[in-house]
PDB file of C-alpha atoms and ligand atoms in Angstrom:
ATOM      1  CA  MET A   1       0.272  -0.111  -0.494  1.00 89.00           C
ATOM      2  CA  GLU A   2       1.621   3.517  -0.966  1.00 90.00           C
ATOM      3  CA  LEU A   3      -0.108   6.537   1.073  1.00 91.00           C
ATOM      4  CA  THR A   4       0.406   9.473  -0.076  1.00 92.00           C
ATOM      5  CA  LEU A   5      -0.628  12.370   2.335  1.00 92.00           C
ATOM      6  CA  LEU A   6      -1.732  15.132   0.497  1.00 92.00           C
ATOM      7  CA  GLY A   7      -2.050  17.626   3.615  1.00 91.00           C
ATOM      8  CA  THR A   8      -1.646  16.842   7.385  1.00 91.00           C
ATOM      9  CA  GLY A   9      -3.031  19.830   8.929  1.00 91.00           C
ATOM     10  CA  ALA A  10      -6.379  20.504  10.271  1.00 91.00           C
ATOM     11  CA  PRO A  11     -10.048  21.018   8.458  1.00 90.00           C
ATOM     12  CA  ASP A  12      -9.096  25.189   8.519  1.00 89.00           C
ATOM     13  CA  GLY A  13      -5.044  24.375   7.081  1.00 90.00           C
ATOM     14  CA  LEU A  14      -2.392  25.693   9.208  1.00 90.00           C
ATOM     15  CA  PRO A  15      -2.341  28.322   9.467  1.00 92.00           C
ATOM     16  CA  ARG A  16      -5.183  29.563  10.045  1.00 90.00           C
ATOM     17  CA  PRO A  17      -6.181  32.327   8.008  1.00 86.00           C
ATOM     18  CA  SER A  18      -5.764  35.693   9.903  1.00 87.00           C
ATOM     19  CA  CYS A  19      -4.721  34.186  12.632  1.00 89.00           C
ATOM     20  CA  PRO A  20      -2.450  35.990  14.948  1.00 89.00           C
ATOM     21  CA  CYS A  21      -1.261  32.851  17.070  1.00 88.00           C
ATOM     22  CA  ALA A  22       2.420  32.149  17.078  1.00 87.00           C
ATOM     23  CA  VAL A  23       2.198  28.444  15.721  1.00 86.00           C
ATOM     24  CA  CYS A  24       0.325  30.020  12.980  1.00 90.00           C
ATOM     25  CA  ALA A  25       3.015  32.624  12.658  1.00 89.00           C
ATOM     26  CA  SER A  26       5.438  29.704  12.427  1.00 87.00           C
ATOM     27  CA  ALA A  27       3.506  27.654  10.348  1.00 87.00           C
ATOM     28  CA  ARG A  28       5.651  28.848   7.246  1.00 86.00           C
ATOM     29  CA  GLY A  29       7.415  27.044   4.126  1.00 83.00           C
ATOM     30  CA  PRO A  30       7.686  23.247   4.460  1.00 79.00           C
ATOM     31  CA  TRP A  31       5.610  24.059   7.530  1.00 82.00           C
ATOM     32  CA  ALA A  32       2.723  25.061   6.368  1.00 87.00           C
ATOM     33  CA  ARG A  33      -0.139  22.588   6.131  1.00 90.00           C
ATOM     34  CA  ALA A  34      -3.037  22.311   3.815  1.00 91.00           C
ATOM     35  CA  ALA A  35      -6.260  20.606   5.086  1.00 92.00           C
ATOM     36  CA  THR A  36      -5.542  16.368   5.512  1.00 94.00           C
ATOM     37  CA  ALA A  37      -6.132  14.566   2.849  1.00 94.00           C
ATOM     38  CA  LEU A  38      -5.282  11.020   1.969  1.00 95.00           C
ATOM     39  CA  LEU A  39      -4.101   8.995  -1.409  1.00 94.00           C
ATOM     40  CA  ILE A  40      -4.002   5.010  -1.231  1.00 95.00           C
ATOM     41  CA  ASP A  41      -1.783   3.580  -4.117  1.00 93.00           C
ATOM     42  CA  ASP A  42      -3.268   6.562  -6.535  1.00 93.00           C
ATOM     43  CA  ALA A  43      -6.656   4.762  -6.172  1.00 95.00           C
ATOM     44  CA  LEU A  44      -8.727   5.873  -3.307  1.00 96.00           C
ATOM     45  CA  LEU A  45      -8.919   9.379  -1.917  1.00 95.00           C
ATOM     46  CA  LEU A  46      -9.890   9.835   2.027  1.00 96.00           C
ATOM     47  CA  ASP A  47     -11.114  13.555   2.091  1.00 94.00           C
ATOM     48  CA  LEU A  48     -11.364  16.351  -0.300  1.00 89.00           C
ATOM     49  CA  THR A  49      -9.517  19.352  -0.265  1.00 86.00           C
ATOM     50  CA  PRO A  50      -8.938  22.685  -1.667  1.00 82.00           C
ATOM     51  CA  GLY A  51      -6.147  21.647  -3.894  1.00 85.00           C
ATOM     52  CA  ALA A  52      -5.841  18.274  -3.560  1.00 88.00           C
ATOM     53  CA  MET A  53      -5.229  17.822  -7.058  1.00 89.00           C
ATOM     54  CA  PHE A  54      -2.090  20.365  -7.489  1.00 89.00           C
ATOM     55  CA  ALA A  55      -0.790  18.650  -3.828  1.00 89.00           C
ATOM     56  CA  ALA A  56      -0.836  14.906  -5.810  1.00 90.00           C
ATOM     57  CA  ALA A  57       1.401  16.209  -8.696  1.00 90.00           C
ATOM     58  CA  ARG A  58       3.838  18.150  -6.481  1.00 87.00           C
ATOM     59  CA  ALA A  59       4.069  14.640  -4.793  1.00 86.00           C
ATOM     60  CA  GLY A  60       4.534  12.952  -7.829  1.00 88.00           C
ATOM     61  CA  HIS A  61       1.219  11.648  -8.674  1.00 91.00           C
ATOM     62  CA  SER A  62      -2.019  12.206  -9.895  1.00 91.00           C
ATOM     63  CA  LEU A  63      -5.784  11.881  -9.117  1.00 92.00           C
ATOM     64  CA  GLY A  64      -6.295  10.518 -12.798  1.00 92.00           C
ATOM     65  CA  ALA A  65      -7.081   6.966 -11.437  1.00 92.00           C
ATOM     66  CA  VAL A  66      -8.995   7.617  -8.192  1.00 94.00           C
ATOM     67  CA  ARG A  67     -12.311   5.386  -8.500  1.00 91.00           C
ATOM     68  CA  GLN A  68     -13.639   6.412  -5.092  1.00 94.00           C
ATOM     69  CA  VAL A  69     -13.790   9.170  -3.425  1.00 93.00           C
ATOM     70  CA  LEU A  70     -14.879   9.159   0.806  1.00 95.00           C
ATOM     71  CA  LEU A  71     -15.185  12.031   3.407  1.00 92.00           C
ATOM     72  CA  THR A  72     -14.481  11.230   7.223  1.00 93.00           C
ATOM     73  CA  HIS A  73     -16.409  14.269   7.991  1.00 84.00           C
ATOM     74  CA  PRO A  74     -18.721  17.212   6.717  1.00 75.00           C
ATOM     75  CA  HIS A  75     -17.514  20.082   5.516  1.00 68.00           C
ATOM     76  CA  ASP A  76     -18.047  23.444   6.419  1.00 62.00           C
ATOM     77  CA  GLY A  77     -17.740  26.544   4.649  1.00 60.00           C
ATOM     78  CA  PRO A  78     -18.209  26.383   0.820  1.00 61.00           C
ATOM     79  CA  ALA A  79     -18.257  23.152  -1.735  1.00 64.00           C
ATOM     80  CA  VAL A  80     -15.199  22.183  -2.289  1.00 67.00           C
ATOM     81  CA  GLU A  81     -14.505  22.060  -6.155  1.00 68.00           C
ATOM     82  CA  LEU A  82     -14.538  18.899  -7.498  1.00 69.00           C
ATOM     83  CA  PRO A  83     -11.702  17.942  -9.804  1.00 69.00           C
ATOM     84  CA  ALA A  84     -13.069  17.088 -13.429  1.00 68.00           C
ATOM     85  CA  PRO A  85     -12.650  13.403 -13.715  1.00 77.00           C
ATOM     86  CA  LEU A  86     -13.159  12.760 -10.206  1.00 85.00           C
ATOM     87  CA  PRO A  87     -15.994  10.394  -8.717  1.00 86.00           C
ATOM     88  CA  PRO A  88     -18.820  12.330  -6.456  1.00 83.00           C
ATOM     89  CA  ALA A  89     -17.619  12.422  -3.479  1.00 85.00           C
ATOM     90  CA  ALA A  90     -19.984  10.218   0.152  1.00 85.00           C
ATOM     91  CA  ARG A  91     -20.001   9.234   3.551  1.00 88.00           C
ATOM     92  CA  VAL A  92     -20.238   5.711   3.994  1.00 90.00           C
ATOM     93  CA  PRO A  93     -23.113   4.080   6.535  1.00 92.00           C
ATOM     94  CA  ASP A  94     -21.231   3.031   9.331  1.00 92.00           C
ATOM     95  CA  GLY A  95     -19.898  -0.806   9.401  1.00 92.00           C
ATOM     96  CA  GLN A  96     -20.157  -0.720   5.769  1.00 94.00           C
ATOM     97  CA  VAL A  97     -18.369  -2.662   3.251  1.00 96.00           C
ATOM     98  CA  LEU A  98     -17.155  -1.071  -0.295  1.00 95.00           C
ATOM     99  CA  THR A  99     -15.421  -3.487  -2.422  1.00 96.00           C
ATOM    100  CA  LEU A 100     -12.924  -0.709  -4.984  1.00 94.00           C
ATOM    101  CA  ILE A 101     -12.595  -2.149  -8.945  1.00 92.00           C
ATOM    102  CA  SER A 102      -8.761  -1.664  -7.789  1.00 94.00           C
ATOM    103  CA  GLY A 103      -9.434  -4.448  -5.627  1.00 96.00           C
ATOM    104  CA  HIS A 104      -8.743  -2.457  -2.026  1.00 97.00           C
ATOM    105  CA  ARG A 105     -11.688  -2.739   0.463  1.00 97.00           C
ATOM    106  CA  VAL A 106     -12.886  -0.013   2.641  1.00 97.00           C
ATOM    107  CA  ARG A 107     -15.077  -0.717   5.794  1.00 95.00           C
ATOM    108  CA  ALA A 108     -16.643   2.459   7.254  1.00 95.00           C
ATOM    109  CA  VAL A 109     -16.085   2.657  11.086  1.00 94.00           C
ATOM    110  CA  ALA A 110     -18.248   4.305  13.906  1.00 94.00           C
ATOM    111  CA  MET A 111     -16.324   7.130  15.511  1.00 94.00           C
ATOM    112  CA  ASP A 112     -17.106   8.333  19.254  1.00 93.00           C
ATOM    113  CA  ALA A 113     -17.281  12.166  17.418  1.00 91.00           C
ATOM    114  CA  PRO A 114     -19.208  13.325  14.705  1.00 90.00           C
ATOM    115  CA  GLY A 115     -17.345  12.028  11.522  1.00 93.00           C
ATOM    116  CA  THR A 116     -16.724   8.433   9.956  1.00 95.00           C
ATOM    117  CA  GLY A 117     -13.462   6.610  10.142  1.00 96.00           C
ATOM    118  CA  TYR A 118     -12.396   4.239   7.336  1.00 97.00           C
ATOM    119  CA  GLU A 119     -10.161   0.929   7.758  1.00 96.00           C
ATOM    120  CA  VAL A 120      -8.241   0.568   3.999  1.00 97.00           C
ATOM    121  CA  THR A 121      -7.359  -3.276   3.107  1.00 96.00           C
ATOM    122  CA  SER A 122      -5.005  -3.205   0.161  1.00 95.00           C
ATOM    123  CA  PRO A 123      -4.800  -6.011  -2.323  1.00 95.00           C
ATOM    124  CA  GLU A 124      -1.965  -7.667  -0.976  1.00 92.00           C
ATOM    125  CA  GLY A 125      -3.474  -7.621   2.759  1.00 93.00           C
ATOM    126  CA  GLU A 126      -2.068  -4.058   3.984  1.00 94.00           C
ATOM    127  CA  ARG A 127      -4.100  -2.352   6.659  1.00 95.00           C
ATOM    128  CA  LEU A 128      -4.810   1.193   7.116  1.00 96.00           C
ATOM    129  CA  LEU A 129      -7.525   2.919   9.566  1.00 96.00           C
ATOM    130  CA  TYR A 130      -8.358   6.449   9.577  1.00 97.00           C
ATOM    131  CA  LEU A 131     -10.229   8.876  11.771  1.00 96.00           C
ATOM    132  CA  PRO A 132     -11.538  12.122  11.356  1.00 96.00           C
ATOM    133  CA  PRO A 133     -10.605  15.087  13.403  1.00 94.00           C
ATOM    134  CA  GLY A 134     -10.792  14.708  17.308  1.00 93.00           C
ATOM    135  CA  ALA A 135     -12.614  11.523  16.716  1.00 94.00           C
ATOM    136  CA  ALA A 136     -11.837   7.803  18.292  1.00 94.00           C
ATOM    137  CA  PRO A 137     -13.718   4.262  17.154  1.00 93.00           C
ATOM    138  CA  ALA A 138     -17.004   4.231  19.284  1.00 92.00           C
ATOM    139  CA  GLY A 139     -16.239   0.651  21.220  1.00 81.00           C
ATOM    140  CA  LEU A 140     -13.622  -1.462  19.568  1.00 75.00           C
ATOM    141  CA  PRO A 141     -13.646  -5.031  19.715  1.00 69.00           C
ATOM    142  CA  GLU A 142     -11.891  -6.469  23.709  1.00 65.00           C
ATOM    143  CA  ARG A 143      -9.261  -7.895  21.225  1.00 73.00           C
ATOM    144  CA  VAL A 144      -8.914  -7.115  17.629  1.00 81.00           C
ATOM    145  CA  GLU A 145      -7.289  -9.640  15.296  1.00 83.00           C
ATOM    146  CA  ARG A 146      -3.709  -8.026  14.256  1.00 92.00           C
ATOM    147  CA  PRO A 147      -2.530  -4.805  14.038  1.00 94.00           C
ATOM    148  CA  TYR A 148      -2.837  -2.209  11.294  1.00 94.00           C
ATOM    149  CA  GLU A 149      -0.154  -1.436   9.169  1.00 93.00           C
ATOM    150  CA  MET A 150      -0.809   2.015   9.280  1.00 93.00           C
ATOM    151  CA  VAL A 151      -3.000   4.187  11.959  1.00 94.00           C
ATOM    152  CA  VAL A 152      -3.472   7.918  10.506  1.00 95.00           C
ATOM    153  CA  LEU A 153      -5.545  10.648  13.183  1.00 95.00           C
ATOM    154  CA  ASP A 154      -5.677  13.211  14.903  1.00 93.00           C
ATOM    155  CA  VAL A 155      -2.830  12.023  17.722  1.00 90.00           C
ATOM    156  CA  ILE A 156      -3.133  15.566  19.190  1.00 88.00           C
ATOM    157  CA  GLY A 157      -6.137  16.360  19.428  1.00 89.00           C
ATOM    158  CA  ARG A 158      -7.369  12.677  20.450  1.00 90.00           C
ATOM    159  CA  PRO A 159      -3.970  10.963  22.679  1.00 89.00           C
ATOM    160  CA  ASP A 160      -6.206   8.217  24.189  1.00 92.00           C
ATOM    161  CA  ALA A 161      -7.328   7.220  20.975  1.00 94.00           C
ATOM    162  CA  VAL A 162      -4.065   5.751  19.975  1.00 93.00           C
ATOM    163  CA  ALA A 163      -4.008   4.973  24.055  1.00 92.00           C
ATOM    164  CA  ARG A 164      -7.195   2.535  23.705  1.00 92.00           C
ATOM    165  CA  LEU A 165      -5.894   1.087  19.842  1.00 94.00           C
ATOM    166  CA  ARG A 166      -2.696   0.161  21.485  1.00 93.00           C
ATOM    167  CA  ALA A 167      -4.385  -1.767  24.201  1.00 91.00           C
ATOM    168  CA  ALA A 168      -7.142  -3.309  22.273  1.00 92.00           C
ATOM    169  CA  GLY A 169      -3.780  -4.565  20.080  1.00 93.00           C
ATOM    170  CA  ALA A 170      -5.274  -2.957  16.801  1.00 94.00           C
ATOM    171  CA  VAL A 171      -1.777  -0.651  17.202  1.00 94.00           C
ATOM    172  CA  GLY A 172       1.339  -2.895  17.370  1.00 92.00           C
ATOM    173  CA  PRO A 173       5.295  -2.314  17.645  1.00 89.00           C
ATOM    174  CA  THR A 174       5.395  -2.437  13.440  1.00 89.00           C
ATOM    175  CA  THR A 175       2.069  -0.211  13.454  1.00 91.00           C
ATOM    176  CA  GLU A 176       2.981   3.221  12.182  1.00 89.00           C
ATOM    177  CA  VAL A 177       1.561   6.190  13.797  1.00 91.00           C
ATOM    178  CA  ILE A 178       0.718   9.250  11.856  1.00 91.00           C
ATOM    179  CA  ALA A 179      -0.331  12.075  13.188  1.00 90.00           C
ATOM    180  CA  VAL A 180      -2.705  14.370  11.014  1.00 92.00           C
ATOM    181  CA  HIS A 181      -5.354  17.112  11.043  1.00 92.00           C
ATOM    182  CA  LEU A 182      -2.711  19.027  13.348  1.00 90.00           C
ATOM    183  CA  ASP A 183      -3.924  22.322  14.202  1.00 90.00           C
ATOM    184  CA  HIS A 184      -2.336  25.695  15.600  1.00 88.00           C
ATOM    185  CA  ASP A 185      -2.772  24.312  19.476  1.00 80.00           C
ATOM    186  CA  ALA A 186      -0.508  21.471  18.511  1.00 62.00           C
ATOM    187  CA  ARG A 187       2.846  22.097  19.217  1.00 52.00           C
ATOM    188  CA  ARG A 188       3.992  18.835  20.209  1.00 45.00           C
ATOM    189  CA  ALA A 189       3.066  17.733  17.087  1.00 44.00           C
ATOM    190  CA  ARG A 190       6.308  17.931  15.421  1.00 44.00           C
ATOM    191  CA  ARG A 191       7.723  14.960  17.477  1.00 41.00           C
ATOM    192  CA  TRP A 192       5.013  13.586  15.857  1.00 41.00           C
ATOM    193  CA  SER A 193       5.369  14.337  12.585  1.00 41.00           C
ATOM    194  CA  GLY A 194       8.736  14.892  11.119  1.00 35.00           C
ATOM    195  CA  GLY A 195      10.828  16.031  14.552  1.00 32.00           C
ATOM    196  CA  SER A 196      13.108  18.301  13.252  1.00 32.00           C
ATOM    197  CA  ARG A 197      12.640  17.293   9.474  1.00 35.00           C
ATOM    198  CA  ARG A 198      11.035  19.071   6.985  1.00 40.00           C
ATOM    199  CA  PRO A 199       8.605  17.935   5.923  1.00 40.00           C
ATOM    200  CA  GLY A 200       8.755  17.026   2.132  1.00 45.00           C
ATOM    201  CA  ARG A 201       8.944  14.437  -0.350  1.00 48.00           C
ATOM    202  CA  GLY A 202      11.077  11.785   0.249  1.00 49.00           C
ATOM    203  CA  ARG A 203      12.770   8.189  -1.606  1.00 49.00           C
ATOM    204  CA  CYS A 204      13.228   5.171   1.039  1.00 50.00           C
ATOM    205  CA  ARG A 205      16.894   4.234   1.056  1.00 50.00           C
ATOM    206  CA  THR A 206      15.512   0.470  -0.616  1.00 49.00           C
ATOM    207  CA  GLY A 207      14.539   3.140  -3.906  1.00 49.00           C
ATOM    208  CA  ARG A 208      10.845   1.560  -3.415  1.00 46.00           C
ATOM    209  CA  ARG A 209       8.715   3.865  -2.240  1.00 46.00           C
ATOM    210  CA  TRP A 210       7.691   7.209  -2.140  1.00 44.00           C
ATOM    211  CA  TRP A 211       6.702   9.337   0.514  1.00 44.00           C
ATOM    212  CA  TRP A 212       5.128  12.837   1.311  1.00 40.00           C
ATOM    213  CA  ALA A 213       4.534  15.551   3.921  1.00 39.00           C
ATOM    214  CA  SER A 214       5.377  14.370   7.236  1.00 41.00           C
ATOM    215  CA  THR A 215       5.853  10.819   8.278  1.00 44.00           C
ATOM    216  CA  THR A 216       7.867   9.778  11.033  1.00 45.00           C
ATOM    217  CA  ARG A 217       9.280   6.583   9.813  1.00 50.00           C
ATOM    218  CA  CYS A 218       9.309   5.243   6.241  1.00 53.00           C
ATOM    219  CA  ARG A 219       6.715   2.442   6.127  1.00 53.00           C
ATOM    220  CA  THR A 220       9.272   0.594   3.721  1.00 52.00           C
ATOM    221  CA  CYS A 221      12.586   0.177   6.005  1.00 52.00           C
ATOM    222  CA  ARG A 222      10.969   1.725   8.888  1.00 51.00           C
ATOM    223  CA  ALA A 223      13.462   4.184   9.355  1.00 49.00           C
ATOM    224  CA  GLY A 224      13.850   8.056   9.154  1.00 48.00           C
ATOM    225  CA  CYS A 225      14.906   8.174   4.935  1.00 44.00           C
ATOM    226  CA  TRP A 226      14.713  11.249   4.723  1.00 36.00           C
TER     227      TRP A 226
HETATM  228 ZN1   ZN B 301      -3.080  30.159  14.546  1.00 63.03          ZN
HETATM  229 ZN1   ZN B 302      12.855   3.642   3.965  1.00 63.03          ZN
END
């Protein structure tokens, strides 16, 4: 599974428009974050944000092969213009499972806050869990079968969600935990999202995968490759 982060910021992005706070003031250049959106294997787009098409292009990808667009939370403000080739964006009722032409399976997961989480299984069987801002899963089984390969969530807003996923075995030692929906109240975010490294594009030293934005470690070799 190849994950491309088209943004890692809160729904309003970081810096927030015309916010005078110190965090917003320092969110410039590589530290500016578009609202969170995930592109998975170029086939599935989770959350549609302004500028997603250009973010994909900057990361060396295209939205041209996207077969499904799913939203985790209702978007306030003006509707996001849908780039022409994209299928209409949808939210899926909790518990429903979609199978995409690309072979990905997506299950909608109930949240304890407004929004929908998505569990994505790639054709190769790798699993990713993506949660909306400020949300944690509503009720987890005592013990899940095996940990996810990747969990992408609001670590700063809901640290308890990580703890609960860990307790249930959904986050294990090999799980990549990626902090997203980063807002201006989140100085600690840097610890979770790249340390002092510049967010940007990197190639794994194994040469196999590209990463975009602010993952802490590389999914391929489990080290900081860039
Ligand atoms: Zn601010
Ligand atoms: Zn690597």
